[in-house]
mmCIF file of C-alpha atoms in Angstrom:
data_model
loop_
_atom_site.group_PDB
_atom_site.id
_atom_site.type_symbol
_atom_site.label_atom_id
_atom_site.label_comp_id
_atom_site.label_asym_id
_atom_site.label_seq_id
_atom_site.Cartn_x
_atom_site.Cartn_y
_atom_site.Cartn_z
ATOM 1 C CA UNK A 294 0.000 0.000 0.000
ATOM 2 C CA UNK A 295 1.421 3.726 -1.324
ATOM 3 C CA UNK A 296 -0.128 5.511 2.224
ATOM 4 C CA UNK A 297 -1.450 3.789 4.881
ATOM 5 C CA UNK A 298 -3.329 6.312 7.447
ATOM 6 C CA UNK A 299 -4.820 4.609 11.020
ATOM 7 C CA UNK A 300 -7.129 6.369 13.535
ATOM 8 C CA UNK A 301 -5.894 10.235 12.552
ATOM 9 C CA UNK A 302 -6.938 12.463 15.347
ATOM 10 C CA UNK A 303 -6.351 16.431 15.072
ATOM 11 C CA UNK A 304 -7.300 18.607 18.143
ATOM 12 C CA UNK A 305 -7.607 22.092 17.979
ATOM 13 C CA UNK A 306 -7.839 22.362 22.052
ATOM 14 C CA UNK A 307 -11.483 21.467 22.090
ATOM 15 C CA UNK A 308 -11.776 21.395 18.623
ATOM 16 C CA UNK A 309 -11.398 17.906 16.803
ATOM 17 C CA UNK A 310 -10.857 18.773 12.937
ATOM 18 C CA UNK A 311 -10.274 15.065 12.284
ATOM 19 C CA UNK A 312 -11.737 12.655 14.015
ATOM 20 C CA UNK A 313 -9.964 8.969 14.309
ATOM 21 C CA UNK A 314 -9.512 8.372 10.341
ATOM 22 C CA UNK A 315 -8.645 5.413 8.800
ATOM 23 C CA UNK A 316 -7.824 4.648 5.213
ATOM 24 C CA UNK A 317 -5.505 3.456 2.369
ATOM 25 C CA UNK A 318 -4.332 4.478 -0.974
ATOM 26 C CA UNK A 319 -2.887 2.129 -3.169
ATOM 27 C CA UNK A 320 0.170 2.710 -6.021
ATOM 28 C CA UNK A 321 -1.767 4.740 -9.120
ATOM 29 C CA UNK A 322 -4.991 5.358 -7.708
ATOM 30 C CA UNK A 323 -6.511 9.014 -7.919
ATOM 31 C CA UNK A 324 -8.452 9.566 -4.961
ATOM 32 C CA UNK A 325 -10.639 12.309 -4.704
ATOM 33 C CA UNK A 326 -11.205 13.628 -0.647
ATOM 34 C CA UNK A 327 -14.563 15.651 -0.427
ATOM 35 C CA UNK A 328 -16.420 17.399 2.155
ATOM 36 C CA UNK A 329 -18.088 20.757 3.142
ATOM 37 C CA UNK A 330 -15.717 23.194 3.729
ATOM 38 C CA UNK A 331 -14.465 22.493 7.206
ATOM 39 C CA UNK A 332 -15.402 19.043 7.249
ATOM 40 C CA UNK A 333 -11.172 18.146 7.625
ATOM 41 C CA UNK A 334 -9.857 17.847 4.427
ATOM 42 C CA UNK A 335 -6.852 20.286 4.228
ATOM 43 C CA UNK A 336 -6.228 19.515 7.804
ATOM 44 C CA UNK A 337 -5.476 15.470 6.843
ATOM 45 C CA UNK A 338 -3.701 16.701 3.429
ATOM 46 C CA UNK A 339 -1.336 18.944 5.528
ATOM 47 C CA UNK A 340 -0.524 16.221 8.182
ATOM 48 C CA UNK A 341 -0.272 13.849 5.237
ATOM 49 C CA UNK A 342 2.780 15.999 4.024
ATOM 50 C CA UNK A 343 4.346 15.569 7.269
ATOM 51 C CA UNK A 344 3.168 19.873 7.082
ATOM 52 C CA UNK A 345 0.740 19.473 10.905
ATOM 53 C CA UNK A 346 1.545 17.170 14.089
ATOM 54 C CA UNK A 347 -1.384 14.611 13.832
ATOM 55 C CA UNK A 348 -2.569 14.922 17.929
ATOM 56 C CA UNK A 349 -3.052 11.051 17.557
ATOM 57 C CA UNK A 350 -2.540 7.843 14.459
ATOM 58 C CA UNK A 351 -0.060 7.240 12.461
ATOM 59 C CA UNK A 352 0.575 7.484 8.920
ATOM 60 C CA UNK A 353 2.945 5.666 6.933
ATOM 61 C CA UNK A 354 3.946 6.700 3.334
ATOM 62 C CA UNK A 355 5.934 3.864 0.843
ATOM 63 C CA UNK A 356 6.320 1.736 3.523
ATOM 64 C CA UNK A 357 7.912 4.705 6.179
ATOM 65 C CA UNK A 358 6.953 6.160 9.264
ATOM 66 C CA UNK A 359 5.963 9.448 9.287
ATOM 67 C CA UNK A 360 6.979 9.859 13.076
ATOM 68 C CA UNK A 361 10.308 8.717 12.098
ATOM 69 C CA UNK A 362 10.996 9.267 8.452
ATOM 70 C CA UNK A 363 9.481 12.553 7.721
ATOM 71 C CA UNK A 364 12.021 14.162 5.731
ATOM 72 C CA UNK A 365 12.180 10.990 3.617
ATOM 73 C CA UNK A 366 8.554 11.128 3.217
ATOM 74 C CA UNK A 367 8.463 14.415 1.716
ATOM 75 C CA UNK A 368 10.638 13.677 -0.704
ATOM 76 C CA UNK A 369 8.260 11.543 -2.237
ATOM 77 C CA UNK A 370 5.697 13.675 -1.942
ATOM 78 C CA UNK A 371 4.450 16.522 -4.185
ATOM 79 C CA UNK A 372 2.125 19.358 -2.819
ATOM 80 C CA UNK A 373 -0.098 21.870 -4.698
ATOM 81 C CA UNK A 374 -1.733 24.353 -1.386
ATOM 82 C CA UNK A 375 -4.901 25.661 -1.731
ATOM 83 C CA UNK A 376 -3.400 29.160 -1.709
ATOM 84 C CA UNK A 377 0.139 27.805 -3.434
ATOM 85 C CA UNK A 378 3.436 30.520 -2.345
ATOM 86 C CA UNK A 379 4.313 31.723 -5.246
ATOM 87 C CA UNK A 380 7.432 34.418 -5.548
ATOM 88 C CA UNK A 381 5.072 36.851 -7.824
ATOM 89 C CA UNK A 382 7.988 38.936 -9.018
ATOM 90 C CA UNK A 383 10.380 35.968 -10.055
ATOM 91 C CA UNK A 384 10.125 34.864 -13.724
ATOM 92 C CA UNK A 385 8.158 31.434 -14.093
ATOM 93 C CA UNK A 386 11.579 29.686 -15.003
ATOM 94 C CA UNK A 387 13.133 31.065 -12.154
ATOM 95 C CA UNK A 388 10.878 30.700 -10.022
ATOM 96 C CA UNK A 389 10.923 26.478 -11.017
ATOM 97 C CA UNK A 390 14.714 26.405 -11.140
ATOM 98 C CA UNK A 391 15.031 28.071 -6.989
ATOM 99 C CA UNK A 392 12.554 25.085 -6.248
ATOM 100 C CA UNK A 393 14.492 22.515 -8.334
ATOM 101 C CA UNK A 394 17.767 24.013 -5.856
ATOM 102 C CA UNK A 395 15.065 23.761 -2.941
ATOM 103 C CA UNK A 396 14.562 20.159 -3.346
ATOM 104 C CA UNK A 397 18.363 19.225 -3.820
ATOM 105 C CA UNK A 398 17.814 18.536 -7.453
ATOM 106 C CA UNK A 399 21.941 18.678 -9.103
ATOM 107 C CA UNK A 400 22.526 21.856 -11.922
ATOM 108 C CA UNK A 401 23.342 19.061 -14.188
ATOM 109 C CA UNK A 402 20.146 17.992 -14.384
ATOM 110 C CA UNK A 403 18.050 20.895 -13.693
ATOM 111 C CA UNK A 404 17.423 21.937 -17.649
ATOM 112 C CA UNK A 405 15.945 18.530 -18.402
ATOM 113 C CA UNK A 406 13.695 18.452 -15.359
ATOM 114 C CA UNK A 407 12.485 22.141 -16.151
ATOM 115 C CA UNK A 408 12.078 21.291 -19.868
ATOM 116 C CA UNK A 409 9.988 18.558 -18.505
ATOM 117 C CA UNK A 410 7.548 19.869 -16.250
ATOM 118 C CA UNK A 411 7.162 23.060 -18.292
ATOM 119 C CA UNK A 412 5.996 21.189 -21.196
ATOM 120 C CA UNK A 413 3.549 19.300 -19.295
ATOM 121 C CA UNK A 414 1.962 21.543 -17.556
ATOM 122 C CA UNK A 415 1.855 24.128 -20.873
ATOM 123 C CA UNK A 416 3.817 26.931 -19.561
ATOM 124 C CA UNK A 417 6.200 27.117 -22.687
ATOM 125 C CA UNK A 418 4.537 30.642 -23.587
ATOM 126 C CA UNK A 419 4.614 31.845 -19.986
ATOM 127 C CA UNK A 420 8.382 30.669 -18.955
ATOM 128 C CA UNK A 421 10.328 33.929 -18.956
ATOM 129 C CA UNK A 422 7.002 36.363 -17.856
ATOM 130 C CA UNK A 423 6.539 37.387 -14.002
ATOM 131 C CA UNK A 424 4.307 35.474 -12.412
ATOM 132 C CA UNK A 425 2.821 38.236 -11.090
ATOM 133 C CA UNK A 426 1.017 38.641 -14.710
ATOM 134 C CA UNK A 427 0.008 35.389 -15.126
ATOM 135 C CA UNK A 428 -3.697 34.345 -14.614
ATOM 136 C CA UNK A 429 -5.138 32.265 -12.139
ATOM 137 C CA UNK A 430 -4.886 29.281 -14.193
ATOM 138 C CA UNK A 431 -1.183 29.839 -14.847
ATOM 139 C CA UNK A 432 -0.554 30.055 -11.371
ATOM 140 C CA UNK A 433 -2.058 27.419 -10.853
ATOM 141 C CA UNK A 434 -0.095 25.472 -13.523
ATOM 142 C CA UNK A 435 3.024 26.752 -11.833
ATOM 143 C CA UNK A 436 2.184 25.329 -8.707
ATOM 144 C CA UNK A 437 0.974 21.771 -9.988
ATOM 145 C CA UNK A 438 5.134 22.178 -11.831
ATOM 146 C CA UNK A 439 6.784 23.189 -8.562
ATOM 147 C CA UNK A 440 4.968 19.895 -6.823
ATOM 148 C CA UNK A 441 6.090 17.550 -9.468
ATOM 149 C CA UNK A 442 9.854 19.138 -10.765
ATOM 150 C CA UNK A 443 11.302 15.946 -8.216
ATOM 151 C CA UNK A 444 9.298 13.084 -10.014
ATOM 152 C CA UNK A 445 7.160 12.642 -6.660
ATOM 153 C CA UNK A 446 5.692 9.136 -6.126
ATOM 154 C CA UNK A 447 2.653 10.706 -4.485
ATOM 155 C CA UNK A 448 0.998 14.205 -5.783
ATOM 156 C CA UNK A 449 -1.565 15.735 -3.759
ATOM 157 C CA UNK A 450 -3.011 18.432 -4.553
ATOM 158 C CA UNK A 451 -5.781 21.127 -2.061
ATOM 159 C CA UNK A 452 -8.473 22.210 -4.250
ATOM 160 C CA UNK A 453 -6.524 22.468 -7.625
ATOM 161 C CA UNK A 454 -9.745 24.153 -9.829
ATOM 162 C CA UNK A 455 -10.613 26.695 -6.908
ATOM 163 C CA UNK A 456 -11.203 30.270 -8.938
ATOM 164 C CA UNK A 457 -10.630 28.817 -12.198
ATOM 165 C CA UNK A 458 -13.112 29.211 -15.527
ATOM 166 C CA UNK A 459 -14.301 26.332 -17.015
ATOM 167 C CA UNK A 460 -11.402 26.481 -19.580
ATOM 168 C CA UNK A 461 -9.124 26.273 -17.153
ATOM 169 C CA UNK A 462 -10.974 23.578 -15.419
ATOM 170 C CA UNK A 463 -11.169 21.564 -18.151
ATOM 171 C CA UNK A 464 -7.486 21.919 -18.478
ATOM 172 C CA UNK A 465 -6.426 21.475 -15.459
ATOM 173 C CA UNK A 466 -8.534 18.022 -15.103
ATOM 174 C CA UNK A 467 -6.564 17.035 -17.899
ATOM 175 C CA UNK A 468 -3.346 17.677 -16.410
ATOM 176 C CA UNK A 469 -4.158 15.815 -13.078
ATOM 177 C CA UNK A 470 -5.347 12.607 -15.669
ATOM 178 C CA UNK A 471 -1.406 12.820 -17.138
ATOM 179 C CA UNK A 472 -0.286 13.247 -13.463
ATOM 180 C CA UNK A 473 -1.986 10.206 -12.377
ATOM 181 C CA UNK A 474 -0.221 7.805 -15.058
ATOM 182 C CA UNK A 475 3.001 8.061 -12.830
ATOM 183 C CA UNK A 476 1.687 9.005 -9.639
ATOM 184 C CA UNK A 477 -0.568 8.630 -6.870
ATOM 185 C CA UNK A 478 -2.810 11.600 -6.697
ATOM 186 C CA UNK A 479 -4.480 12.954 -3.679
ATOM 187 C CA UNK A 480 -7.308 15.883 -4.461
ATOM 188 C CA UNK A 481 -9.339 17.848 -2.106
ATOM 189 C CA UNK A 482 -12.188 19.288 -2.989
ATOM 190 C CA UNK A 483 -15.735 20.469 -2.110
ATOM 191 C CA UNK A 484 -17.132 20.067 -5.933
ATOM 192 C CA UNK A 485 -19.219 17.100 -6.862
ATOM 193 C CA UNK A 486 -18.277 17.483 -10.483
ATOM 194 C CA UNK A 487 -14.487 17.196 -9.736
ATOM 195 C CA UNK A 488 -14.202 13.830 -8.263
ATOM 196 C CA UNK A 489 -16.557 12.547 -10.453
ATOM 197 C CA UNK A 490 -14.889 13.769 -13.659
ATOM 198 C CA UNK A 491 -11.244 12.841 -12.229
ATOM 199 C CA UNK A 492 -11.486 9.951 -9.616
ATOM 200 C CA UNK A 493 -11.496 6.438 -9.417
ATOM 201 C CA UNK A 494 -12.439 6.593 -5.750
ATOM 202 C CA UNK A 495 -13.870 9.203 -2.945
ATOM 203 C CA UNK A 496 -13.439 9.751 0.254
ATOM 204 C CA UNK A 497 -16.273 11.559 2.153
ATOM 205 C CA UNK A 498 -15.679 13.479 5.152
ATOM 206 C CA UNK A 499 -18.498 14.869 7.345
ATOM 207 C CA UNK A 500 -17.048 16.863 10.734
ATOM 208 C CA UNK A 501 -14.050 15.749 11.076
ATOM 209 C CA UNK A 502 -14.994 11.876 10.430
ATOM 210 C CA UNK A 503 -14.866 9.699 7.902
ATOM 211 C CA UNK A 504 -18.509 9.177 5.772
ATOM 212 C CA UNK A 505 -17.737 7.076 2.981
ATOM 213 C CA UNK A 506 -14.807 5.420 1.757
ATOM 214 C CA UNK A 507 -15.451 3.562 -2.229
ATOM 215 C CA UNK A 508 -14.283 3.314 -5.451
ATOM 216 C CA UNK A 509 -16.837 5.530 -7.686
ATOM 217 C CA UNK A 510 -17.806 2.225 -9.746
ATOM 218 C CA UNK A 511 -19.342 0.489 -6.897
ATOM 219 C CA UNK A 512 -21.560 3.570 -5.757
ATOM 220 C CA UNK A 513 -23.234 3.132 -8.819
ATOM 221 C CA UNK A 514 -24.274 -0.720 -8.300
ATOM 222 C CA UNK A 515 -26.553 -0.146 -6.317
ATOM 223 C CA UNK A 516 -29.224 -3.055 -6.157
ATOM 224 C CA UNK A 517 -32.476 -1.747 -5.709
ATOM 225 C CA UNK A 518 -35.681 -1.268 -8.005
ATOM 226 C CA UNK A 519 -37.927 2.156 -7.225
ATOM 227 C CA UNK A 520 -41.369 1.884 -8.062
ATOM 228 C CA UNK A 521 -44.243 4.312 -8.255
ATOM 229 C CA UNK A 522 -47.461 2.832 -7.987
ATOM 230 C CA UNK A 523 -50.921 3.528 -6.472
ATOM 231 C CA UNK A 524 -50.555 0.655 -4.007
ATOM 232 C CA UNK A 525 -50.820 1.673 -0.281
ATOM 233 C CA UNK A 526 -48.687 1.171 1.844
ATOM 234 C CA UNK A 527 -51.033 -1.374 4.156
ATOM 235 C CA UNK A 528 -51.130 -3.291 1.219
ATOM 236 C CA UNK A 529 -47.320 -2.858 0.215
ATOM 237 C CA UNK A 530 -46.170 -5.943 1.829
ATOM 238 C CA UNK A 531 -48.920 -8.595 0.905
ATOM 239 C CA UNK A 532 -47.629 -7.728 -3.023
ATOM 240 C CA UNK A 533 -43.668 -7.121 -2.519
ATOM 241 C CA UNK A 534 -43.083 -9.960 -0.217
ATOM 242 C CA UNK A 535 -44.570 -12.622 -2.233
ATOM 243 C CA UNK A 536 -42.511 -11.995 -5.468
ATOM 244 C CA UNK A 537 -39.512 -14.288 -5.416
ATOM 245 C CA UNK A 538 -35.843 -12.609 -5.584
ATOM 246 C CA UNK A 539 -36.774 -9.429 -3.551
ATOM 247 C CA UNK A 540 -35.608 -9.850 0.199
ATOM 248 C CA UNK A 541 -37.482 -6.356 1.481
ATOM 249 C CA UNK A 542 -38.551 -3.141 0.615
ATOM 250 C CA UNK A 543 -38.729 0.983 2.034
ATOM 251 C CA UNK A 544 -41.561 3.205 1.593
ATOM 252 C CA UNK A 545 -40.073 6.357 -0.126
ATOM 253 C CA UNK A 546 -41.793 10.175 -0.363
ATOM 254 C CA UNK A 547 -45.094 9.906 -2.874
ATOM 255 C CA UNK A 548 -45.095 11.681 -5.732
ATOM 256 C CA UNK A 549 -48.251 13.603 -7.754
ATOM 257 C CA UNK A 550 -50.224 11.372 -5.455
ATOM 258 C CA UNK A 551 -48.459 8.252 -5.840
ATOM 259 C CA UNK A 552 -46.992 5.737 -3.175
ATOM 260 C CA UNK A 553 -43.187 5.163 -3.912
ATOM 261 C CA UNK A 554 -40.561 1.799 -2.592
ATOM 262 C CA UNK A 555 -37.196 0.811 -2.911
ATOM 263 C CA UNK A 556 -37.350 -2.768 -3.222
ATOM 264 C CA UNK A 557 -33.879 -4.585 -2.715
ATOM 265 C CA UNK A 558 -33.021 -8.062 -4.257
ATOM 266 C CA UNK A 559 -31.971 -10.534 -1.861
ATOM 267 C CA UNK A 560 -28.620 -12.735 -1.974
ATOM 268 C CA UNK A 561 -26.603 -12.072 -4.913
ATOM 269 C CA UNK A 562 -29.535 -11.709 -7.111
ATOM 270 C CA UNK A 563 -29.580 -8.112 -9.581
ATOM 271 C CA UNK A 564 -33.267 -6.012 -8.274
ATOM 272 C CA UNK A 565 -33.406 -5.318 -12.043
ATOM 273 C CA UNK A 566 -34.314 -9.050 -13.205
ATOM 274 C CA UNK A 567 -36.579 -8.859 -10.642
ATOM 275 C CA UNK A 568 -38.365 -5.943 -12.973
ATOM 276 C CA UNK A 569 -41.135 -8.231 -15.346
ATOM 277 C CA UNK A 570 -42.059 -10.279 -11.983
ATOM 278 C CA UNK A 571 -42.834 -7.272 -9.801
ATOM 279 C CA UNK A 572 -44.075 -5.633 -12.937
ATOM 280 C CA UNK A 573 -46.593 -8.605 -13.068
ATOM 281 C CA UNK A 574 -47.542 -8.621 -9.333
ATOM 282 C CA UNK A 575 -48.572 -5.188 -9.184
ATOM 283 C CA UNK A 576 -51.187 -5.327 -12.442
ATOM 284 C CA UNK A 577 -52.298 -8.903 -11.039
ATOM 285 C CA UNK A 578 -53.424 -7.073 -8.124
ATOM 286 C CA UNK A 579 -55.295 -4.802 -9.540
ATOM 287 C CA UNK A 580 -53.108 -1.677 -9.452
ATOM 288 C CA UNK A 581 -51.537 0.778 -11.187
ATOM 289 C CA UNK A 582 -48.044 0.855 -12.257
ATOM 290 C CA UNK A 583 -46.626 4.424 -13.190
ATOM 291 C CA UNK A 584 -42.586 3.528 -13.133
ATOM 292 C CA UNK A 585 -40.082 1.821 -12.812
ATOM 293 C CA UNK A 586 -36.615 1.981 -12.789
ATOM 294 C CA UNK A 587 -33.188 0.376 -11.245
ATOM 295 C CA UNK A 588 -32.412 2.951 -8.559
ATOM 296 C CA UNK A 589 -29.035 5.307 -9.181
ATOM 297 C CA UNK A 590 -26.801 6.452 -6.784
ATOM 298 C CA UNK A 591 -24.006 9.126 -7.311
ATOM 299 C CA UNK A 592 -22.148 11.711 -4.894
ATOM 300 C CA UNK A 593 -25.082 14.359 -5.481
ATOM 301 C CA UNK A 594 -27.525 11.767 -3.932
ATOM 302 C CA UNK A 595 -24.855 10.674 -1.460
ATOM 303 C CA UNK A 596 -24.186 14.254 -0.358
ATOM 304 C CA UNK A 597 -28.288 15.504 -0.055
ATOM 305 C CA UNK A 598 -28.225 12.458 2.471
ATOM 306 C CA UNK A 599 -25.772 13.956 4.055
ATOM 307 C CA UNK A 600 -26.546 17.587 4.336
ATOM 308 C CA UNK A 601 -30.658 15.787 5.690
ATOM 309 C CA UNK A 602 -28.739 14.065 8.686
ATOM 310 C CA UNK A 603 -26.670 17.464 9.384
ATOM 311 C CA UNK A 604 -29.518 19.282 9.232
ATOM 312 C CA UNK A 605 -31.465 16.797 11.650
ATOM 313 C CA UNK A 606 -28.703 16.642 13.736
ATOM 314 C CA UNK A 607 -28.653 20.275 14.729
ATOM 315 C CA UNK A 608 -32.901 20.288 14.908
#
């Protein structure tokens, strides 16, 4: 495993900004880390880069101990801010050869690693101009180079798109894809739309705590058929339970005057053969069918959930 966090704790004196979290990030994956805005993630990106004392875990990084091997850590790690230091009145190429000096990279082989980064991140144009004229999106470019002049095993990067236009956005999501071909990327963020246009895999934190941990794939199996029909919910159970392959099913919020359910396939059956049989046992009964559909699940449905139980929680 590339980083292997267990039971981070951060206190704040009586503030916990991460509560006991537990995860691990394989070699290549791109893992996108989203919450509300205080919800923890820059606080876990910064003790990831060995950047914040964790008040209690551990975290080890390519098999190394952060406790002990800090300094090696970092050099194996590259690190885009949310509000990157840049030295606005150095030239971009100067600028990218004092951090090449910063991270102990030789003269020798300085050019090549410049040459390198500055073509892939598309800064050719911009190389000798102050970065105090660049845009937002070249500044952010410049900070995605300065993270990845040392070939970093691990890239992480704090809200990489924040301020950008949706050119730039769509540019920059490109150049975290090539990133991710030789790296392990890391992204915070508090946009739906990022993670799912980027990841492979989110991590959802909600006050400090960990939410949801799974690859993006599996949130969308979800094995459940929704159903709108004008049965009642007294007589809900008489028609579901008979019909063979579904295990149970929830009342959901009616519709136009409609009763809705989730109905869930039991073992390792799919709800969606299940579709012509329930189909069936509704019209045999005499009712109405109006839909339905295999249920979908994505982060925007994930996150509503979410922001209900908040909102109960502080009712």
């Amino acid at each position: 495993m590339m980083i292997n966090v267990e039971s981070l704790t951060r206190r704040y004196d009586e503030l916990i900004a991460v509560n006991d979290v537990s995860f691990q990030i394989g070699t290549g994956e791109i893992v996108g880390l989203l919450g509300h805005n205080g919800a923890g993630k820059t606080t876990i990106l910064k003790m990831l880069t060995g950047c914040l004392e964790p008040s209690g875990g551990r975290i080890a990084i390519d098999g190394l101990d952060m406790e002990t091997d800090r300094s090696a850590i970092q050099q194996r790690i590259g690190y885009l801010p949310e509000n990157c230091p840049l030295y606005h009145d150095m030239t971009v190429i100067g600028f990218l050869d004092y951090a090449a000096s910063l991270h102990g990279i030789p003269e020798r082989r300085r050019i090549e690693m410049l040459r390198d980064v500055i073509g892939r991140t598309e800064l050719e144009s911009k190389a000798t101009e102050r970065i105090s004229t660049l845009s937002k999106g070249y500044r952010q470019r410049v900070g995605v180079a300065q993270a990845i002049l040392h070939a970093p095993k691990i890239i992480i990067l704090d809200e990489p798109t924040s301020g950008l236009d949706p050119s730039q956005i769509f540019q920059m999501r490109n150049l975290i894809r090539d990133l991710a071909r030789t790296a392990t990327v890391i992204l915070s963020t508090h946009i739906l739309q990022e993670v799912q246009a980027i990841c492979n895999r989110v991590i959802i934190l909600r006050n400090g705590k960990k939410y949801l941990d799974s690859p993006l794939e599996d949130l969308r199996r979800v094995n459940r058929l929704v159903i709108a029909t004008d049965v009642e919910p007294d007589r809900a159970g008489s028609i579901f339970n008979a019909i063979s392959g579904i295990a149970n099913f929830e009342v959901l919020p009616g519709d136009n005057g409609s009763f809705r359910y989730a109905l869930t396939a039991d073992g390792d059956g799919r709800a969606v053969h299940t579709a012509p049989a329930v189909a069936k046992a509704v019209i045999d009964h005499g009712a109405r069918l109006f839909s339905l559909y295999p249920e979908s699940r994505d982060l925007e449905t994930i996150f509503g959930g979410m922001s209900i139980q908040e909102g109960r929680a502080k009712s």
